Short mmCIF file of C-alpha atoms in Angstrom, two decimals:
data_model
loop_
_atom_site.label_atom_id
_atom_site.label_comp_id
_atom_site.label_asym_id
_atom_site.label_seq_id
_atom_site.Cartn_x
_atom_site.Cartn_y
_atom_site.Cartn_z
CA UNK M 1 194.87 157.06 -30.17
CA UNK M 2 197.65 159.26 -31.46
CA UNK M 3 201.25 159.57 -30.37
CA UNK M 4 204.29 161.63 -31.28
CA UNK M 5 207.92 160.60 -31.06
CA UNK M 6 210.77 163.06 -30.94
CA UNK M 7 213.82 160.84 -30.75
CA UNK M 8 216.34 163.59 -30.07
CA UNK M 9 216.06 165.19 -26.66
CA UNK M 10 218.95 167.56 -27.39
CA UNK M 11 220.50 168.78 -30.61
CA UNK M 12 223.65 170.89 -30.43
CA UNK M 13 224.64 172.72 -33.59
CA UNK M 14 227.00 175.50 -34.57
CA UNK M 15 225.66 178.82 -35.78
CA UNK M 16 225.02 178.99 -39.54
CA UNK M 17 224.96 175.20 -39.81
CA UNK M 18 221.86 173.34 -41.02
CA UNK M 19 219.66 171.46 -38.56
CA UNK M 20 216.92 168.86 -38.67
CA UNK M 21 214.68 168.05 -35.72
CA UNK M 22 212.91 164.76 -36.18
CA UNK M 23 209.27 164.05 -35.51
CA UNK M 24 207.34 160.86 -36.19
CA UNK M 25 203.71 160.30 -35.38
CA UNK M 26 201.28 157.45 -35.06
CA UNK M 27 197.62 157.82 -35.93
CA UNK M 28 194.83 155.72 -37.34
CA UNK M 29 193.16 158.75 -38.88
CA UNK M 30 194.20 161.76 -40.89
CA UNK M 31 196.10 164.35 -38.93
CA UNK M 32 196.94 167.95 -38.44
CA UNK M 33 200.62 168.48 -37.57
CA UNK M 34 202.32 171.27 -35.67
CA UNK M 35 205.68 172.52 -34.49
CA UNK M 36 205.78 174.74 -31.43
CA UNK M 37 208.77 176.61 -30.03
CA UNK M 38 209.28 177.54 -26.40
CA UNK M 39 211.83 180.13 -25.37
CA UNK M 40 212.95 180.27 -21.72
CA UNK M 41 210.23 181.49 -19.37
CA UNK M 42 207.73 181.91 -22.18
CA UNK M 43 204.70 179.99 -23.39
CA UNK M 44 204.69 177.74 -26.41
CA UNK M 45 204.43 179.59 -29.71
CA UNK M 46 203.16 178.08 -32.93
CA UNK M 47 206.02 177.85 -35.41
CA UNK M 48 204.25 176.21 -38.32
CA UNK M 49 201.43 173.85 -39.07
CA UNK M 50 200.15 171.43 -41.68
CA UNK M 51 196.38 171.20 -42.05
CA UNK M 52 195.98 170.33 -45.73
CA UNK M 53 197.31 171.20 -49.16
CA UNK M 54 201.02 171.52 -49.82
CA UNK M 55 203.02 169.07 -47.75
CA UNK M 56 205.85 171.58 -47.36
CA UNK M 57 205.12 174.33 -44.88
CA UNK M 58 207.32 177.24 -43.93
CA UNK M 59 207.63 179.66 -41.04
CA UNK M 60 208.48 183.34 -41.24
CA UNK M 61 211.91 182.82 -39.65
CA UNK M 62 213.28 180.29 -42.10
CA UNK M 63 212.13 176.97 -40.67
CA UNK M 64 210.30 174.47 -42.84
CA UNK M 65 208.70 171.09 -42.30
CA UNK M 66 207.45 168.49 -44.71
CA UNK M 67 204.54 166.17 -44.09
CA UNK M 68 205.49 162.69 -45.27
CA UNK M 69 202.46 160.45 -44.98
CA UNK M 70 204.21 157.25 -46.03
CA UNK M 71 206.90 157.71 -43.40
CA UNK M 72 204.50 159.29 -40.87
CA UNK M 73 207.00 162.07 -40.32
CA UNK M 74 206.99 165.84 -39.99
CA UNK M 75 210.66 166.77 -39.59
CA UNK M 76 211.63 170.37 -38.95
CA UNK M 77 214.56 171.84 -40.88
CA UNK M 78 216.46 175.07 -41.16
CA UNK M 79 219.34 175.53 -43.61
CA UNK M 80 221.27 177.97 -41.41
CA UNK M 81 220.55 178.43 -37.71
CA UNK M 82 221.10 181.52 -35.62
CA UNK M 83 221.99 181.79 -31.96
CA UNK M 84 218.48 183.13 -31.34
CA UNK M 85 216.99 179.80 -32.47
CA UNK M 86 218.13 178.24 -29.22
CA UNK M 87 214.91 176.96 -27.64
CA UNK M 88 212.79 173.89 -26.96
CA UNK M 89 210.84 172.60 -29.94
CA UNK M 90 207.71 170.49 -29.61
CA UNK M 91 206.03 168.50 -32.35
CA UNK M 92 202.29 167.90 -31.97
CA UNK M 93 199.49 166.10 -33.77
CA UNK M 94 195.73 166.39 -33.66
CA UNK M 95 192.72 164.71 -35.15
CA UNK M 96 190.88 167.02 -37.59
CA UNK M 97 187.58 165.54 -36.46
CA UNK M 98 185.99 168.04 -34.13
CA UNK M 99 188.26 170.85 -35.18
CA UNK M 100 191.71 169.49 -34.51
CA UNK M 101 192.22 171.40 -31.31
CA UNK M 102 193.09 168.51 -29.00
CA UNK M 103 196.84 168.35 -29.29
CA UNK M 104 199.09 165.38 -28.55
CA UNK M 105 202.65 166.50 -27.96
CA UNK M 106 206.04 164.89 -28.27
CA UNK M 107 208.58 165.13 -25.46
CA UNK M 108 210.40 168.03 -27.05
CA UNK M 109 213.86 168.65 -28.52
CA UNK M 110 216.23 171.18 -27.01
CA UNK M 111 218.06 172.96 -29.81
CA UNK M 112 221.27 174.59 -28.63
CA UNK M 113 223.02 176.80 -31.13
CA UNK M 114 226.66 177.46 -30.34
CA UNK M 115 229.07 180.04 -31.71
CA UNK B 1 200.12 186.71 -31.50
CA UNK B 2 197.60 186.91 -28.70
CA UNK B 3 198.83 186.87 -25.09
CA UNK B 4 197.86 184.43 -22.38
CA UNK B 5 199.07 184.90 -18.83
CA UNK B 6 199.17 182.55 -15.86
CA UNK B 7 199.33 183.34 -12.18
CA UNK B 8 201.21 182.42 -10.17
CA UNK B 9 204.28 181.42 -12.15
CA UNK B 10 205.32 179.13 -9.33
CA UNK B 11 203.81 178.00 -6.05
CA UNK B 12 204.90 175.84 -3.16
CA UNK B 13 202.28 174.41 -0.85
CA UNK B 14 201.90 171.88 1.93
CA UNK B 15 200.32 168.52 1.34
CA UNK B 16 196.57 168.61 1.89
CA UNK B 17 196.06 172.22 0.90
CA UNK B 18 194.35 173.49 -2.23
CA UNK B 19 195.99 175.65 -4.86
CA UNK B 20 194.32 177.83 -7.48
CA UNK B 21 196.00 178.70 -10.78
CA UNK B 22 194.63 181.44 -13.00
CA UNK B 23 194.78 181.60 -16.78
CA UNK B 24 193.86 184.86 -18.50
CA UNK B 25 193.58 185.86 -22.14
CA UNK B 26 194.83 189.44 -22.15
CA UNK B 27 193.84 190.78 -25.54
CA UNK B 28 191.15 188.47 -26.82
CA UNK B 29 188.08 186.64 -25.63
CA UNK B 30 188.66 182.94 -25.23
CA UNK B 31 185.70 180.73 -25.95
CA UNK B 32 187.76 177.67 -25.13
CA UNK B 33 190.66 177.11 -22.74
CA UNK B 34 192.76 174.01 -22.34
CA UNK B 35 194.73 172.80 -19.34
CA UNK B 36 197.87 170.68 -19.66
CA UNK B 37 200.37 169.25 -17.25
CA UNK B 38 203.96 168.42 -17.95
CA UNK B 39 206.29 166.20 -15.96
CA UNK B 40 210.06 166.64 -16.30
CA UNK B 41 211.40 165.32 -19.57
CA UNK B 42 207.90 164.34 -20.66
CA UNK B 43 205.42 165.80 -23.08
CA UNK B 44 202.49 168.05 -22.31
CA UNK B 45 199.42 166.02 -21.46
CA UNK B 46 195.97 167.50 -22.01
CA UNK B 47 193.98 167.40 -18.78
CA UNK B 48 190.75 169.10 -19.72
CA UNK B 49 188.98 171.40 -22.11
CA UNK B 50 186.75 174.17 -20.81
CA UNK B 51 184.26 176.28 -22.68
CA UNK B 52 183.02 179.54 -21.22
CA UNK B 53 179.91 179.07 -19.17
CA UNK B 54 179.83 175.28 -19.28
CA UNK B 55 181.40 172.38 -17.44
CA UNK B 56 184.87 171.27 -18.38
CA UNK B 57 185.47 168.08 -20.32
CA UNK B 58 188.16 165.98 -18.67
CA UNK B 59 190.50 163.57 -20.40
CA UNK B 60 190.44 159.94 -19.44
CA UNK B 61 192.27 159.32 -16.19
CA UNK B 62 192.04 162.91 -14.92
CA UNK B 63 190.09 163.22 -11.66
CA UNK B 64 187.55 165.99 -12.06
CA UNK B 65 187.05 166.26 -8.30
CA UNK B 66 190.78 166.65 -7.85
CA UNK B 67 191.33 169.21 -10.57
CA UNK B 68 188.48 171.72 -10.50
CA UNK B 69 188.21 173.91 -13.56
CA UNK B 70 186.11 177.05 -13.77
CA UNK B 71 185.72 179.11 -16.93
CA UNK B 72 183.38 181.78 -15.67
CA UNK B 73 184.29 184.52 -18.13
CA UNK B 74 185.65 184.87 -21.63
CA UNK B 75 189.03 185.96 -20.32
CA UNK B 76 189.57 183.84 -17.22
CA UNK B 77 189.80 180.15 -16.42
CA UNK B 78 190.99 178.73 -13.12
CA UNK B 79 192.40 175.35 -12.19
CA UNK B 80 192.16 174.40 -8.53
CA UNK B 81 194.20 171.46 -7.34
CA UNK B 82 192.31 170.24 -4.30
CA UNK B 83 193.96 168.47 -1.37
CA UNK B 84 197.27 168.54 -3.17
CA UNK B 85 199.81 165.78 -2.65
CA UNK B 86 203.45 165.50 -3.70
CA UNK B 87 202.49 163.48 -6.77
CA UNK B 88 200.55 166.52 -8.01
CA UNK B 89 203.80 168.44 -8.29
CA UNK B 90 204.13 169.34 -11.93
CA UNK B 91 204.20 172.12 -14.50
CA UNK B 92 200.68 173.24 -15.39
CA UNK B 93 200.11 175.05 -18.67
CA UNK B 94 196.97 176.61 -20.06
CA UNK B 95 196.10 177.63 -23.58
CA UNK B 96 193.22 179.56 -25.06
CA UNK B 97 191.59 179.96 -28.42
CA UNK B 98 189.32 182.70 -29.55
CA UNK B 99 186.79 181.20 -31.89
CA UNK B 100 184.63 178.13 -31.67
CA UNK B 101 184.22 175.63 -34.47
CA UNK B 102 186.90 174.25 -36.73
CA UNK B 103 190.61 174.67 -36.18
CA UNK B 104 191.75 177.86 -34.48
CA UNK B 105 195.21 178.51 -33.12
CA UNK B 106 195.73 177.99 -29.42
CA UNK B 107 197.80 180.54 -27.53
CA UNK B 108 199.74 179.21 -24.57
CA UNK B 109 200.49 180.67 -21.20
CA UNK B 110 204.00 180.49 -19.71
CA UNK B 111 203.03 177.81 -17.20
CA UNK B 112 202.84 177.44 -13.43
CA UNK B 113 205.27 175.27 -11.49
CA UNK B 114 203.54 173.59 -8.56
CA UNK B 115 205.58 171.95 -5.82
CA UNK B 116 203.72 170.12 -3.08
CA UNK B 117 205.76 169.39 0.04
#
């Protein structure tokens, strides 16, 4: 069985400050890792993913996450946040066996960017 | 990205009635759709996986006779909550992927809030 822990339910941060949203996972097998973002009244959108290869993955809007196998972590970072980054962020894990489409989600972190 | 819609966005019903939730892929054909439920302050939990034209595969602990899933076309899946009770009140979310085999991105709908009185 797999599980995901997002310890921070809310993270307030000022605009242009750096932010890190933490994600730890538990799995007995190799994993695919994902970060999803959910804006108010919208569906979850894939922000970035790790399937294989480079452990550092980046999104088009400046977020990055690094897969750390020894620490079983996949923390999400952004060096300078914008007010438009305010949203709920979900970390998820899946088992590559069978395609990796069955996602196990964390409880989410609400990022609130303030002026 | 591809668009997935859900209808209705919210519904209130009386205990004992059945409620149908629709999930549509608007600009692609979905070979597979997934149904999740989310309780307040908790994570999304996968309920079932449905492939077009075949029976849904339910996760352990999910009552298939309670949560009826139909994936009759490549753009529509429905979740019917039968004889709903207050404990079925939750946020139901669907997702869809286009291709079969291997990893393919899932596209999520905005969710349906069900309240059973």
